[in-house]
Short mmCIF file of C-alpha atoms in Angstrom, two decimals:
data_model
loop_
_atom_site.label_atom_id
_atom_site.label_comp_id
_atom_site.label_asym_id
_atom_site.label_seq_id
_atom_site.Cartn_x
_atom_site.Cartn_y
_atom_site.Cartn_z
CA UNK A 1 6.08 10.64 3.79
CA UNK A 2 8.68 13.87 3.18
CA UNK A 3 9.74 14.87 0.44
CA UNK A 4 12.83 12.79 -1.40
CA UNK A 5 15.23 15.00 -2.09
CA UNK A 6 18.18 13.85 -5.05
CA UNK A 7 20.81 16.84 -5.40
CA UNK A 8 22.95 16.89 -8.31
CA UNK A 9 25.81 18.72 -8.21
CA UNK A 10 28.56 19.79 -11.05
CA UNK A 11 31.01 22.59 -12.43
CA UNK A 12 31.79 23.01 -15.92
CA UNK A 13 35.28 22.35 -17.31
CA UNK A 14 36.12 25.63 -19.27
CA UNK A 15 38.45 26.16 -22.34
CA UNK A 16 40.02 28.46 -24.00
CA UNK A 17 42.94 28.64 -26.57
CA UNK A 18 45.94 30.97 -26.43
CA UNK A 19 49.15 30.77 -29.18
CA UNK A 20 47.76 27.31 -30.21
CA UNK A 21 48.10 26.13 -26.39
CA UNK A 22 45.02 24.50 -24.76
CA UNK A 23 44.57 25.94 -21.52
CA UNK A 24 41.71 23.44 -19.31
CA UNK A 25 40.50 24.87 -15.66
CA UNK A 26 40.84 22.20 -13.52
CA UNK A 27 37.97 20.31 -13.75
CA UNK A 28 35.15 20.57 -10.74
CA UNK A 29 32.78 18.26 -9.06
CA UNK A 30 31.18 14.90 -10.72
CA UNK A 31 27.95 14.43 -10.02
CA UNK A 32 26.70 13.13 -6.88
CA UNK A 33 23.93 12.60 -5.24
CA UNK A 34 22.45 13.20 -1.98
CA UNK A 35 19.18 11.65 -0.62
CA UNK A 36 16.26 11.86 2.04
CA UNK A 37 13.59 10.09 2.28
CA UNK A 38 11.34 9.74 6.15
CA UNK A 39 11.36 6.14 7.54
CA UNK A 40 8.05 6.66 9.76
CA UNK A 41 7.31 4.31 12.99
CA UNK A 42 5.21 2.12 12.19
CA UNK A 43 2.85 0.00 14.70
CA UNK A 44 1.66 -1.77 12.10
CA UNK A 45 1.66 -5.62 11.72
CA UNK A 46 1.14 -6.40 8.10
CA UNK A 47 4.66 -6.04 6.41
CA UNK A 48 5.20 -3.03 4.37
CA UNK A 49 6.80 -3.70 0.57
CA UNK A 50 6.96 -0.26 -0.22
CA UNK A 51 10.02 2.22 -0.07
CA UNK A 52 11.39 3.48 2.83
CA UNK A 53 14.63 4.91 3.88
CA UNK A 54 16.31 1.80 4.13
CA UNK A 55 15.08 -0.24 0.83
CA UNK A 56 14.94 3.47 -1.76
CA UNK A 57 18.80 2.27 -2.74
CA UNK A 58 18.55 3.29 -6.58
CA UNK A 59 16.32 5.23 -9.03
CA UNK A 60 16.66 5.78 -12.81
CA UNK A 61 17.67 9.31 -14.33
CA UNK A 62 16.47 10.65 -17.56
CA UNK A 63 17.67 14.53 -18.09
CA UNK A 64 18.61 16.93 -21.42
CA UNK A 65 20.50 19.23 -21.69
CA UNK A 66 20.10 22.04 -24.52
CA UNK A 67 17.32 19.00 -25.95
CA UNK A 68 20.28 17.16 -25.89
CA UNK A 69 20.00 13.47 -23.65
CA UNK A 70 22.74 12.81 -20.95
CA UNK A 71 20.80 10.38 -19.00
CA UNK A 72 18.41 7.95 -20.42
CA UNK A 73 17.38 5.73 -17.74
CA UNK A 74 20.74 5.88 -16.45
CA UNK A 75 20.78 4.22 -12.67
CA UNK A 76 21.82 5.79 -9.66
CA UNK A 77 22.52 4.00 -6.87
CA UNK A 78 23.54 5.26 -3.35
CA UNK A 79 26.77 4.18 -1.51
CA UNK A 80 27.80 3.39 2.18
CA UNK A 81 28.45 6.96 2.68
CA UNK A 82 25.24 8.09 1.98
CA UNK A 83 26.59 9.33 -1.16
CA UNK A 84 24.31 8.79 -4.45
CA UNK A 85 26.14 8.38 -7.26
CA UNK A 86 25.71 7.51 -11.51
CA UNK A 87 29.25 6.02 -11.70
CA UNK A 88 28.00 4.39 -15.22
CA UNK A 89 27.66 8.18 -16.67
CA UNK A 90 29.72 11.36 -15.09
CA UNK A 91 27.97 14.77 -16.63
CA UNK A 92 28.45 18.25 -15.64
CA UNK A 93 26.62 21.93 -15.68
CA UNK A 94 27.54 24.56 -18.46
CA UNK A 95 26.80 28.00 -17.67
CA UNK A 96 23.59 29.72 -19.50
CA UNK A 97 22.88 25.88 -20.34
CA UNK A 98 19.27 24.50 -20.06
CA UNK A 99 18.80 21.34 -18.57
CA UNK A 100 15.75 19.36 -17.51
CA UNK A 101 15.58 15.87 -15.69
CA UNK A 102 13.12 13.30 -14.39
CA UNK A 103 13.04 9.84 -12.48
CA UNK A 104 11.75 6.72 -11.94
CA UNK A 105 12.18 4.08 -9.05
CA UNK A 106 10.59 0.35 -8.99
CA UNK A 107 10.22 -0.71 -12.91
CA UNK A 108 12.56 -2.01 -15.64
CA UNK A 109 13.48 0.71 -18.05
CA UNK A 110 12.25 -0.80 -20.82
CA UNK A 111 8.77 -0.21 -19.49
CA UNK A 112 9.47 3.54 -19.63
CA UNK A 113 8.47 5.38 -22.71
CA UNK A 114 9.83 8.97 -23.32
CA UNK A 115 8.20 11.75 -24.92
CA UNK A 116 9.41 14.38 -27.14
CA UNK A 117 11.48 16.03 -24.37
CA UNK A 118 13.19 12.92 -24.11
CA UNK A 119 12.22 12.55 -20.10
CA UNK A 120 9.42 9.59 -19.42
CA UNK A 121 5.89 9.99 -20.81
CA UNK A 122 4.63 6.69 -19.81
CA UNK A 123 4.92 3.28 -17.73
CA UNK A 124 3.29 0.17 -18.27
CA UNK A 125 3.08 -1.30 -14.78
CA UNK A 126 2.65 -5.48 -14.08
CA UNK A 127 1.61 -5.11 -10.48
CA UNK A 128 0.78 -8.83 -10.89
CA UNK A 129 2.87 -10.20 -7.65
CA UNK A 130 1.58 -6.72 -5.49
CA UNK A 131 4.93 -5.98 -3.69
CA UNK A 132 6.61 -3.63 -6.27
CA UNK A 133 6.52 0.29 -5.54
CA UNK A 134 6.89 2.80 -8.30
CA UNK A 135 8.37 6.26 -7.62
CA UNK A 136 8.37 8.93 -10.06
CA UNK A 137 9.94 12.53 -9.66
CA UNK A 138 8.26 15.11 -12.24
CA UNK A 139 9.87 17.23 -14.61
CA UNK A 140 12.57 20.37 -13.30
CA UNK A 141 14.01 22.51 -14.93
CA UNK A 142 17.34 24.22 -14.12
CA UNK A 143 19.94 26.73 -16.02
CA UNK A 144 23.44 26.15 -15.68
CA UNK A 145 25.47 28.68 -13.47
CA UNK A 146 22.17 29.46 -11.96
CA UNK A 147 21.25 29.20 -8.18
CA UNK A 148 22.94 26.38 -6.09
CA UNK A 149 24.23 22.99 -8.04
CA UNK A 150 21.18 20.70 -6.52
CA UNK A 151 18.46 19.78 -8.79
CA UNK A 152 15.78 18.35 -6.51
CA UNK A 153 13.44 15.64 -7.03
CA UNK A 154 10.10 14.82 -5.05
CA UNK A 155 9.52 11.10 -5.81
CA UNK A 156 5.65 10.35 -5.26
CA UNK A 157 3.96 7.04 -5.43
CA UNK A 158 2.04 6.19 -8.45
CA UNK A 159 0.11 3.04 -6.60
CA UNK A 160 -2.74 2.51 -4.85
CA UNK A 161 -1.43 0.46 -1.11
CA UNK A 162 -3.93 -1.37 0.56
CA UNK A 163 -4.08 -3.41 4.05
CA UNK A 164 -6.73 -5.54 5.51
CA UNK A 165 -7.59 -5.06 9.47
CA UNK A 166 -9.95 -7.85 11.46
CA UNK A 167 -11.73 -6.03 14.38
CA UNK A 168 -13.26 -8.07 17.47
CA UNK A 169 -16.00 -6.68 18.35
CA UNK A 170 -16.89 -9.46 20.71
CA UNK A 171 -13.45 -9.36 23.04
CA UNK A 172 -15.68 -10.26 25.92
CA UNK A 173 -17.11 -13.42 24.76
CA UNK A 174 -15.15 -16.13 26.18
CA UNK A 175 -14.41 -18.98 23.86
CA UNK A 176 -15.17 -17.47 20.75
CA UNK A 177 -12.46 -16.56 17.95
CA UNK A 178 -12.33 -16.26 14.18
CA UNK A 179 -11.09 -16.91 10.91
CA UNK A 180 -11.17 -14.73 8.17
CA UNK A 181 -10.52 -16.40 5.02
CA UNK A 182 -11.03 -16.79 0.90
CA UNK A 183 -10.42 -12.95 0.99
CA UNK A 184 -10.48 -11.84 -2.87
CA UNK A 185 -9.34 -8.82 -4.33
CA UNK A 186 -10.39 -8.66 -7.96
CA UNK A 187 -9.44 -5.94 -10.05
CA UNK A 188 -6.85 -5.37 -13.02
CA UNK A 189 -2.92 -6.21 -12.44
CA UNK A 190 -1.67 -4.61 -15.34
CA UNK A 191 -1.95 -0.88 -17.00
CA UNK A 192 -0.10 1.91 -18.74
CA UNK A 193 0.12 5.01 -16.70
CA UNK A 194 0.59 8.78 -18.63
CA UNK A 195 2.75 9.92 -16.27
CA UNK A 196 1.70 13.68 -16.98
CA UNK A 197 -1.67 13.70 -15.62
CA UNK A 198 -1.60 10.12 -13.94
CA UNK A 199 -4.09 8.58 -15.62
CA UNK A 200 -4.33 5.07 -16.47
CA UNK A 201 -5.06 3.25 -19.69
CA UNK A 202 -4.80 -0.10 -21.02
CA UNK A 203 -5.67 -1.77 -17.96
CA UNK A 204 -5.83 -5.82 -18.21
CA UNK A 205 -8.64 -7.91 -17.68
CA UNK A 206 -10.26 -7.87 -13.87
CA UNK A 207 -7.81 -10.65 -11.67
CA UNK A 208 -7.86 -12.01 -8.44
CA UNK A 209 -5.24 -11.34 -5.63
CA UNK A 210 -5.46 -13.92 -2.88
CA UNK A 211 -5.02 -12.39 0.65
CA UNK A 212 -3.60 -14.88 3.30
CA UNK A 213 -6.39 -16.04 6.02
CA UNK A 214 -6.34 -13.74 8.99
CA UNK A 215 -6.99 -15.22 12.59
CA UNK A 216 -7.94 -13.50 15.74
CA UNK A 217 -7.54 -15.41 18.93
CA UNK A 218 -10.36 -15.67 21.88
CA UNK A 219 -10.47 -11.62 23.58
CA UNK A 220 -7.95 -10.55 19.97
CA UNK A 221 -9.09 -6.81 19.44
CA UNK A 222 -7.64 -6.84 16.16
CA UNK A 223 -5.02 -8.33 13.30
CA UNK A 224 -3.89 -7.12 10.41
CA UNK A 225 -2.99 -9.15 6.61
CA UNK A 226 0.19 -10.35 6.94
CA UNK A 227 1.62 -8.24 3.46
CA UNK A 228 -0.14 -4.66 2.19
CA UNK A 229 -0.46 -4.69 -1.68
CA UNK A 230 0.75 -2.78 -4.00
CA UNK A 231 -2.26 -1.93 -6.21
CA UNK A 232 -2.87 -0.30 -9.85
CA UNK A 233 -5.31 2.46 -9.12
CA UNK A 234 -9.01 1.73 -9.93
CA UNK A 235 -11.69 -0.04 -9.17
CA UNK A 236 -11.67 -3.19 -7.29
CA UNK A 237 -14.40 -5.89 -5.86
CA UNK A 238 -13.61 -7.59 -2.53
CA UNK A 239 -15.26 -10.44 -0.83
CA UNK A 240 -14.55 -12.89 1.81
CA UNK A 241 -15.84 -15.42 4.13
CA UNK A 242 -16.23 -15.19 8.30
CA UNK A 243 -15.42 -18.84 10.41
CA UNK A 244 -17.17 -18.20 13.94
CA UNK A 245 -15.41 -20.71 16.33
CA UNK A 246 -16.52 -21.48 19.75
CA UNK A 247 -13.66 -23.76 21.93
CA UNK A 248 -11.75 -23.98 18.38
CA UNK A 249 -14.38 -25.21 16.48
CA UNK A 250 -15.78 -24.48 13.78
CA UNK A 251 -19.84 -23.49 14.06
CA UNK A 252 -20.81 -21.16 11.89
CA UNK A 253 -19.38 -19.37 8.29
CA UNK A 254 -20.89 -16.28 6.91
CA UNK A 255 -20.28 -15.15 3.42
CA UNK A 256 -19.66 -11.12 2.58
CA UNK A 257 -22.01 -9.18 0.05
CA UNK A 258 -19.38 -7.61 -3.27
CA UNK A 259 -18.07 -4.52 -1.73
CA UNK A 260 -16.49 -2.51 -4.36
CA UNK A 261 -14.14 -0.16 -3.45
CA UNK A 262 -12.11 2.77 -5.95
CA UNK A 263 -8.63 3.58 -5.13
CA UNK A 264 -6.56 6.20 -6.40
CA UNK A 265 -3.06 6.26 -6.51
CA UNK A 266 -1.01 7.78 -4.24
CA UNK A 267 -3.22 6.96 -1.21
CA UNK A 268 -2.89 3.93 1.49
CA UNK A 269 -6.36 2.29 2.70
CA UNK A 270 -7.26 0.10 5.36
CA UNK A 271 -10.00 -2.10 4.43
CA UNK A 272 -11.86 -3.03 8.33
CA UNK A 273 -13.66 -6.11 8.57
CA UNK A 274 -15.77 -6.58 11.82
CA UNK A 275 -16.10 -9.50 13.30
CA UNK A 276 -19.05 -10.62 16.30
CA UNK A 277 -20.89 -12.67 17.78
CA UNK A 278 -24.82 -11.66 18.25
CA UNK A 279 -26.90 -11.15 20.85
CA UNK A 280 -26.20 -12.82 24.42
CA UNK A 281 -28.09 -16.00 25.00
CA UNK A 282 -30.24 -15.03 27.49
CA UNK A 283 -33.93 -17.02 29.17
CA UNK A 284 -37.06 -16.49 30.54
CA UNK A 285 -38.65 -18.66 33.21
CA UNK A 286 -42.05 -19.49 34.97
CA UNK A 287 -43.09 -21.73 37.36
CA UNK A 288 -46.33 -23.21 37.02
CA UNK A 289 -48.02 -23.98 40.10
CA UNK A 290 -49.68 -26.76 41.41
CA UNK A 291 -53.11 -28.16 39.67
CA UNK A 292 -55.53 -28.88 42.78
CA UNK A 293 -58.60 -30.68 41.31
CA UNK A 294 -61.39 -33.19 41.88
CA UNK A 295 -64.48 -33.43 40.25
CA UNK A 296 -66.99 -36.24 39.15
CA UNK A 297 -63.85 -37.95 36.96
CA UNK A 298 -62.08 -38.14 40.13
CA UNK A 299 -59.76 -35.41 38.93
CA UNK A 300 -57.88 -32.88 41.89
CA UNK A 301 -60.15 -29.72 42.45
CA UNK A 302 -58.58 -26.75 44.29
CA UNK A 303 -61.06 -26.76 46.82
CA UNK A 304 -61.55 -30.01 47.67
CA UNK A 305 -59.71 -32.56 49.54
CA UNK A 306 -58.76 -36.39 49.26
CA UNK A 307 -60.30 -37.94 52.15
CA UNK A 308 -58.05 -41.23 52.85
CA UNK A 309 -60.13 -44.46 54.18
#
Protein backbone atom coordinates (compact mmCIF):
# COMPACT_ATOMS: atom_id res chain seq x y z
CA UNK A 1 0.00 0.00 0.00
CA UNK A 2 1.29 3.93 -0.63
CA UNK A 3 1.72 6.09 1.55
CA UNK A 4 -1.59 8.05 3.12
CA UNK A 5 -1.03 11.32 2.82
CA UNK A 6 -3.42 13.97 5.28
CA UNK A 7 -2.35 17.73 4.44
CA UNK A 8 -3.29 20.33 6.77
CA UNK A 9 -3.36 23.56 5.70
CA UNK A 10 -3.80 27.14 7.62
CA UNK A 11 -2.73 30.95 7.85
CA UNK A 12 -2.58 32.80 10.93
CA UNK A 13 -4.96 35.69 11.68
CA UNK A 14 -2.56 38.62 12.68
CA UNK A 15 -3.20 41.65 15.03
CA UNK A 16 -2.04 44.58 15.79
CA UNK A 17 -3.33 47.78 17.62
CA UNK A 18 -3.06 51.36 16.37
CA UNK A 19 -4.81 54.64 18.38
CA UNK A 20 -6.85 52.04 20.39
CA UNK A 21 -8.27 50.61 16.92
CA UNK A 22 -8.04 46.81 16.34
CA UNK A 23 -6.81 46.26 13.03
CA UNK A 24 -7.46 42.03 12.04
CA UNK A 25 -5.85 40.73 8.49
CA UNK A 26 -8.40 39.02 6.94
CA UNK A 27 -8.37 35.80 8.15
CA UNK A 28 -6.80 32.78 5.80
CA UNK A 29 -7.52 29.19 5.17
CA UNK A 30 -9.33 26.66 7.80
CA UNK A 31 -7.98 23.60 7.90
CA UNK A 32 -8.59 21.02 5.43
CA UNK A 33 -7.61 18.04 4.55
CA UNK A 34 -6.51 16.21 1.61
CA UNK A 35 -6.09 12.38 1.31
CA UNK A 36 -4.48 9.36 -0.68
CA UNK A 37 -4.50 6.22 0.01
CA UNK A 38 -3.80 3.11 -3.15
CA UNK A 39 -6.90 0.88 -3.71
CA UNK A 40 -4.79 -2.17 -5.26
CA UNK A 41 -6.56 -4.91 -7.70
CA UNK A 42 -7.17 -7.49 -6.04
CA UNK A 43 -7.80 -11.21 -7.50
CA UNK A 44 -8.44 -12.33 -4.40
CA UNK A 45 -11.62 -14.20 -3.21
CA UNK A 46 -11.74 -13.98 0.51
CA UNK A 47 -13.27 -10.46 1.33
CA UNK A 48 -10.93 -7.90 2.52
CA UNK A 49 -12.11 -5.85 5.97
CA UNK A 50 -9.28 -3.73 5.97
CA UNK A 51 -8.92 -0.02 4.66
CA UNK A 52 -8.82 0.89 1.34
CA UNK A 53 -9.49 3.95 -0.62
CA UNK A 54 -13.01 3.64 -0.55
CA UNK A 55 -13.81 2.54 3.29
CA UNK A 56 -10.48 5.08 5.00
CA UNK A 57 -13.54 7.87 5.41
CA UNK A 58 -12.30 9.29 8.91
CA UNK A 59 -9.29 9.19 11.29
CA UNK A 60 -8.77 10.84 14.72
CA UNK A 61 -6.30 13.91 15.22
CA UNK A 62 -4.30 14.54 18.27
CA UNK A 63 -1.70 17.66 17.70
CA UNK A 64 0.00 20.62 20.17
CA UNK A 65 0.89 23.40 19.56
CA UNK A 66 3.64 25.33 21.75
CA UNK A 67 2.74 21.94 24.33
CA UNK A 68 -0.43 23.37 24.05
CA UNK A 69 -3.50 20.61 22.75
CA UNK A 70 -5.73 21.71 19.76
CA UNK A 71 -6.82 18.32 18.81
CA UNK A 72 -7.43 15.56 21.17
CA UNK A 73 -8.88 12.81 19.29
CA UNK A 74 -10.70 15.24 17.34
CA UNK A 75 -12.35 13.33 14.07
CA UNK A 76 -11.82 14.11 10.65
CA UNK A 77 -13.88 12.96 8.22
CA UNK A 78 -13.62 13.42 4.38
CA UNK A 79 -16.42 14.94 2.19
CA UNK A 80 -17.90 14.31 -1.38
CA UNK A 81 -15.32 16.51 -2.75
CA UNK A 82 -12.57 14.70 -1.66
CA UNK A 83 -12.07 17.34 0.79
CA UNK A 84 -11.05 16.16 4.52
CA UNK A 85 -12.21 18.24 6.92
CA UNK A 86 -12.41 18.67 11.25
CA UNK A 87 -15.59 20.82 11.02
CA UNK A 88 -16.02 19.99 14.99
CA UNK A 89 -12.58 22.07 15.63
CA UNK A 90 -11.18 24.92 13.03
CA UNK A 91 -7.28 25.69 14.14
CA UNK A 92 -4.71 27.58 12.36
CA UNK A 93 -0.64 28.00 11.99
CA UNK A 94 1.23 30.90 13.90
CA UNK A 95 4.45 31.83 12.56
CA UNK A 96 7.76 30.64 14.60
CA UNK A 97 5.02 28.34 16.36
CA UNK A 98 5.85 24.63 17.13
CA UNK A 99 3.37 22.21 16.48
CA UNK A 100 3.34 18.42 16.51
CA UNK A 101 0.41 15.97 15.55
CA UNK A 102 -0.46 12.29 15.36
CA UNK A 103 -3.42 9.90 14.28
CA UNK A 104 -5.34 7.10 14.70
CA UNK A 105 -7.97 5.26 12.41
CA UNK A 106 -10.20 2.04 13.47
CA UNK A 107 -10.62 2.33 17.51
CA UNK A 108 -12.81 4.34 19.92
CA UNK A 109 -10.88 7.17 21.46
CA UNK A 110 -11.28 6.20 24.67
CA UNK A 111 -8.96 3.30 24.00
CA UNK A 112 -6.22 5.84 23.18
CA UNK A 113 -3.94 6.86 25.95
CA UNK A 114 -1.66 9.97 25.49
CA UNK A 115 1.66 10.54 26.75
CA UNK A 116 3.33 13.51 28.07
CA UNK A 117 3.38 15.23 24.65
CA UNK A 118 -0.17 14.95 24.71
CA UNK A 119 -0.21 12.82 21.15
CA UNK A 120 -1.17 8.84 21.71
CA UNK A 121 1.20 6.59 23.68
CA UNK A 122 -0.91 3.59 23.68
CA UNK A 123 -4.05 1.47 22.36
CA UNK A 124 -5.71 -1.28 23.87
CA UNK A 125 -7.04 -3.21 20.89
CA UNK A 126 -10.33 -5.90 21.20
CA UNK A 127 -9.69 -7.59 17.90
CA UNK A 128 -12.30 -10.05 19.24
CA UNK A 129 -14.81 -9.99 16.01
CA UNK A 130 -11.34 -9.88 13.48
CA UNK A 131 -12.69 -7.31 10.92
CA UNK A 132 -11.49 -4.00 12.53
CA UNK A 133 -8.23 -2.27 11.02
CA UNK A 134 -6.16 0.11 13.05
CA UNK A 135 -4.15 2.88 11.36
CA UNK A 136 -1.77 4.96 13.13
CA UNK A 137 0.34 7.96 11.66
CA UNK A 138 3.58 8.66 13.92
CA UNK A 139 4.61 11.74 15.40
CA UNK A 140 5.65 15.16 12.93
CA UNK A 141 6.74 17.89 13.74
CA UNK A 142 6.28 21.22 11.92
CA UNK A 143 7.06 25.16 12.66
CA UNK A 144 4.63 27.59 11.74
CA UNK A 145 5.46 29.90 8.68
CA UNK A 146 7.83 27.19 7.75
CA UNK A 147 7.87 25.23 4.38
CA UNK A 148 4.45 24.56 2.64
CA UNK A 149 1.05 24.41 4.96
CA UNK A 150 0.72 20.34 4.61
CA UNK A 151 1.62 18.32 7.54
CA UNK A 152 1.75 14.76 6.21
CA UNK A 153 0.82 11.63 7.77
CA UNK A 154 1.84 7.94 6.73
CA UNK A 155 -0.88 5.77 8.36
CA UNK A 156 0.60 2.10 8.80
CA UNK A 157 -1.22 -0.91 10.01
CA UNK A 158 -0.66 -2.03 13.47
CA UNK A 159 -2.34 -5.74 12.77
CA UNK A 160 -1.33 -8.82 11.79
CA UNK A 161 -4.01 -9.89 8.38
CA UNK A 162 -4.25 -13.33 7.69
CA UNK A 163 -6.11 -15.50 4.82
CA UNK A 164 -6.51 -19.16 4.42
CA UNK A 165 -5.90 -20.75 0.71
CA UNK A 166 -7.05 -24.66 -0.11
CA UNK A 167 -4.76 -26.01 -2.92
CA UNK A 168 -5.81 -29.18 -5.13
CA UNK A 169 -3.21 -30.93 -5.70
CA UNK A 170 -5.18 -33.76 -7.18
CA UNK A 171 -7.15 -31.59 -10.13
CA UNK A 172 -6.86 -34.69 -12.24
CA UNK A 173 -8.63 -37.13 -10.16
CA UNK A 174 -12.05 -37.35 -11.35
CA UNK A 175 -14.68 -37.54 -8.68
CA UNK A 176 -12.80 -36.49 -5.87
CA UNK A 177 -13.35 -33.02 -3.95
CA UNK A 178 -12.92 -31.68 -0.44
CA UNK A 179 -13.93 -30.07 2.58
CA UNK A 180 -11.89 -28.23 4.74
CA UNK A 181 -13.43 -27.65 7.98
CA UNK A 182 -13.20 -27.08 12.10
CA UNK A 183 -10.34 -24.65 11.08
CA UNK A 184 -9.13 -23.01 14.53
CA UNK A 185 -7.14 -20.12 15.05
CA UNK A 186 -6.19 -19.84 18.71
CA UNK A 187 -4.32 -17.08 19.93
CA UNK A 188 -5.07 -13.83 22.11
CA UNK A 189 -7.98 -11.25 20.93
CA UNK A 190 -7.14 -8.59 23.11
CA UNK A 191 -3.78 -6.43 23.96
CA UNK A 192 -2.36 -2.99 24.64
CA UNK A 193 -0.04 -1.82 22.00
CA UNK A 194 2.97 1.06 22.94
CA UNK A 195 2.56 2.71 20.00
CA UNK A 196 6.32 3.99 20.10
CA UNK A 197 8.10 0.88 19.48
CA UNK A 198 4.97 -1.38 18.62
CA UNK A 199 5.18 -3.70 21.07
CA UNK A 200 2.45 -5.45 22.68
CA UNK A 201 1.55 -6.04 26.29
CA UNK A 202 -1.29 -7.18 28.22
CA UNK A 203 -2.40 -9.61 25.82
CA UNK A 204 -5.66 -11.75 26.96
CA UNK A 205 -5.88 -15.24 27.48
CA UNK A 206 -5.22 -17.63 24.16
CA UNK A 207 -9.03 -17.71 22.14
CA UNK A 208 -10.34 -19.37 19.36
CA UNK A 209 -11.42 -17.73 15.99
CA UNK A 210 -13.62 -20.01 13.96
CA UNK A 211 -12.83 -19.89 10.17
CA UNK A 212 -15.86 -20.78 7.88
CA UNK A 213 -15.47 -24.42 6.10
CA UNK A 214 -13.78 -24.05 2.75
CA UNK A 215 -14.89 -26.37 -0.23
CA UNK A 216 -13.15 -27.17 -3.41
CA UNK A 217 -15.17 -28.73 -6.14
CA UNK A 218 -14.02 -32.00 -8.32
CA UNK A 219 -10.71 -30.50 -10.78
CA UNK A 220 -10.97 -26.87 -8.08
CA UNK A 221 -7.19 -25.73 -8.13
CA UNK A 222 -7.80 -23.63 -5.28
CA UNK A 223 -10.29 -21.45 -2.78
CA UNK A 224 -9.72 -19.09 -0.50
CA UNK A 225 -11.65 -18.30 3.37
CA UNK A 226 -14.42 -16.44 2.65
CA UNK A 227 -13.23 -13.20 5.25
CA UNK A 228 -9.20 -12.42 6.05
CA UNK A 229 -8.78 -11.58 9.83
CA UNK A 230 -7.70 -8.96 11.39
CA UNK A 231 -5.20 -10.32 13.94
CA UNK A 232 -3.26 -8.93 17.19
CA UNK A 233 0.33 -9.69 16.41
CA UNK A 234 1.81 -12.83 18.09
CA UNK A 235 1.78 -16.12 18.30
CA UNK A 236 -0.99 -18.26 17.16
CA UNK A 237 -1.82 -22.27 16.93
CA UNK A 238 -3.90 -23.46 13.95
CA UNK A 239 -5.47 -26.75 13.27
CA UNK A 240 -8.07 -28.19 11.12
CA UNK A 241 -9.62 -31.20 9.70
CA UNK A 242 -9.49 -32.60 5.76
CA UNK A 243 -13.11 -34.41 4.35
CA UNK A 244 -11.85 -36.52 1.20
CA UNK A 245 -15.06 -37.08 -0.91
CA UNK A 246 -15.32 -39.35 -3.78
CA UNK A 247 -18.93 -38.84 -5.97
CA UNK A 248 -19.94 -36.38 -2.92
CA UNK A 249 -19.39 -38.59 -0.31
CA UNK A 250 -17.83 -38.57 2.40
CA UNK A 251 -14.79 -41.43 2.75
CA UNK A 252 -12.17 -40.39 4.53
CA UNK A 253 -11.23 -37.29 7.30
CA UNK A 254 -7.73 -36.52 8.27
CA UNK A 255 -6.90 -34.45 11.25
CA UNK A 256 -3.83 -31.64 11.06
CA UNK A 257 -0.76 -31.81 13.55
CA UNK A 258 -0.68 -27.92 15.85
CA UNK A 259 1.06 -25.72 13.45
CA UNK A 260 2.05 -22.66 15.21
CA UNK A 261 2.64 -19.81 13.36
CA UNK A 262 4.13 -15.95 14.71
CA UNK A 263 2.83 -12.96 13.04
CA UNK A 264 3.95 -9.57 13.27
CA UNK A 265 2.08 -6.68 12.65
CA UNK A 266 2.06 -4.89 9.73
CA UNK A 267 2.40 -7.98 7.47
CA UNK A 268 -0.49 -10.04 5.47
CA UNK A 269 -0.02 -14.03 5.37
CA UNK A 270 -1.52 -16.65 3.48
CA UNK A 271 -1.77 -19.73 5.40
CA UNK A 272 -1.79 -22.83 2.25
CA UNK A 273 -3.37 -25.94 3.04
CA UNK A 274 -2.82 -28.81 0.47
CA UNK A 275 -5.16 -31.01 -0.26
CA UNK A 276 -4.67 -34.83 -2.28
CA UNK A 277 -5.45 -37.80 -2.88
CA UNK A 278 -2.48 -40.59 -2.74
CA UNK A 279 -1.08 -42.76 -4.90
CA UNK A 280 -3.10 -44.08 -8.10
CA UNK A 281 -4.73 -47.40 -7.59
CA UNK A 282 -2.91 -49.37 -9.74
CA UNK A 283 -2.64 -53.86 -10.16
CA UNK A 284 -0.56 -56.51 -10.94
CA UNK A 285 -1.67 -59.67 -12.70
CA UNK A 286 -0.60 -63.36 -13.51
CA UNK A 287 -2.05 -66.04 -15.11
CA UNK A 288 -1.48 -69.32 -13.80
CA UNK A 289 -1.39 -71.96 -16.23
CA UNK A 290 -2.88 -75.11 -16.56
CA UNK A 291 -2.03 -78.11 -13.89
CA UNK A 292 -1.50 -81.32 -16.21
CA UNK A 293 -1.21 -84.31 -13.80
CA UNK A 294 -1.80 -88.01 -13.23
CA UNK A 295 -0.19 -90.17 -10.99
CA UNK A 296 -1.07 -93.32 -8.83
CA UNK A 297 -4.08 -91.02 -7.01
CA UNK A 298 -5.42 -90.61 -10.36
CA UNK A 299 -4.35 -86.98 -10.28
CA UNK A 300 -3.48 -85.02 -14.03
CA UNK A 301 0.36 -85.40 -14.76
CA UNK A 302 1.85 -83.13 -17.48
CA UNK A 303 3.04 -85.87 -19.39
CA UNK A 304 0.55 -88.18 -19.41
CA UNK A 305 -2.72 -88.54 -21.03
CA UNK A 306 -6.40 -89.65 -20.14
CA UNK A 307 -7.04 -92.53 -22.26
CA UNK A 308 -11.06 -92.60 -22.69
CA UNK A 309 -12.69 -96.32 -22.85
Amino acid sequence: MKKLFVSMLAVAALVSCSKEQTVVMPEGELIGFNSFVENATRADKAADPSYNATTFTSFNVWGTVGGVAIYTGDVVTKGNDNIWKCAGNKQYWIDGASYEFAAVAGVDTQKVVPGTDKLPSTVTVDASTANVDLLYAEKVVRTGGEGDNTVDFNFKHLLSKVKFTVKNNSTTADGYSFMVDEIKVKGAKTGTITLANKTWSNKGDADVYDVADITVAVGDASEECASELLLIPGEFEVTYKVVIRCKGTDIATHTSTVNTVTLVGGNAYNLVIGVEVGDEITFTAEQTDWDYDINDDNKVDANDNIQLQ
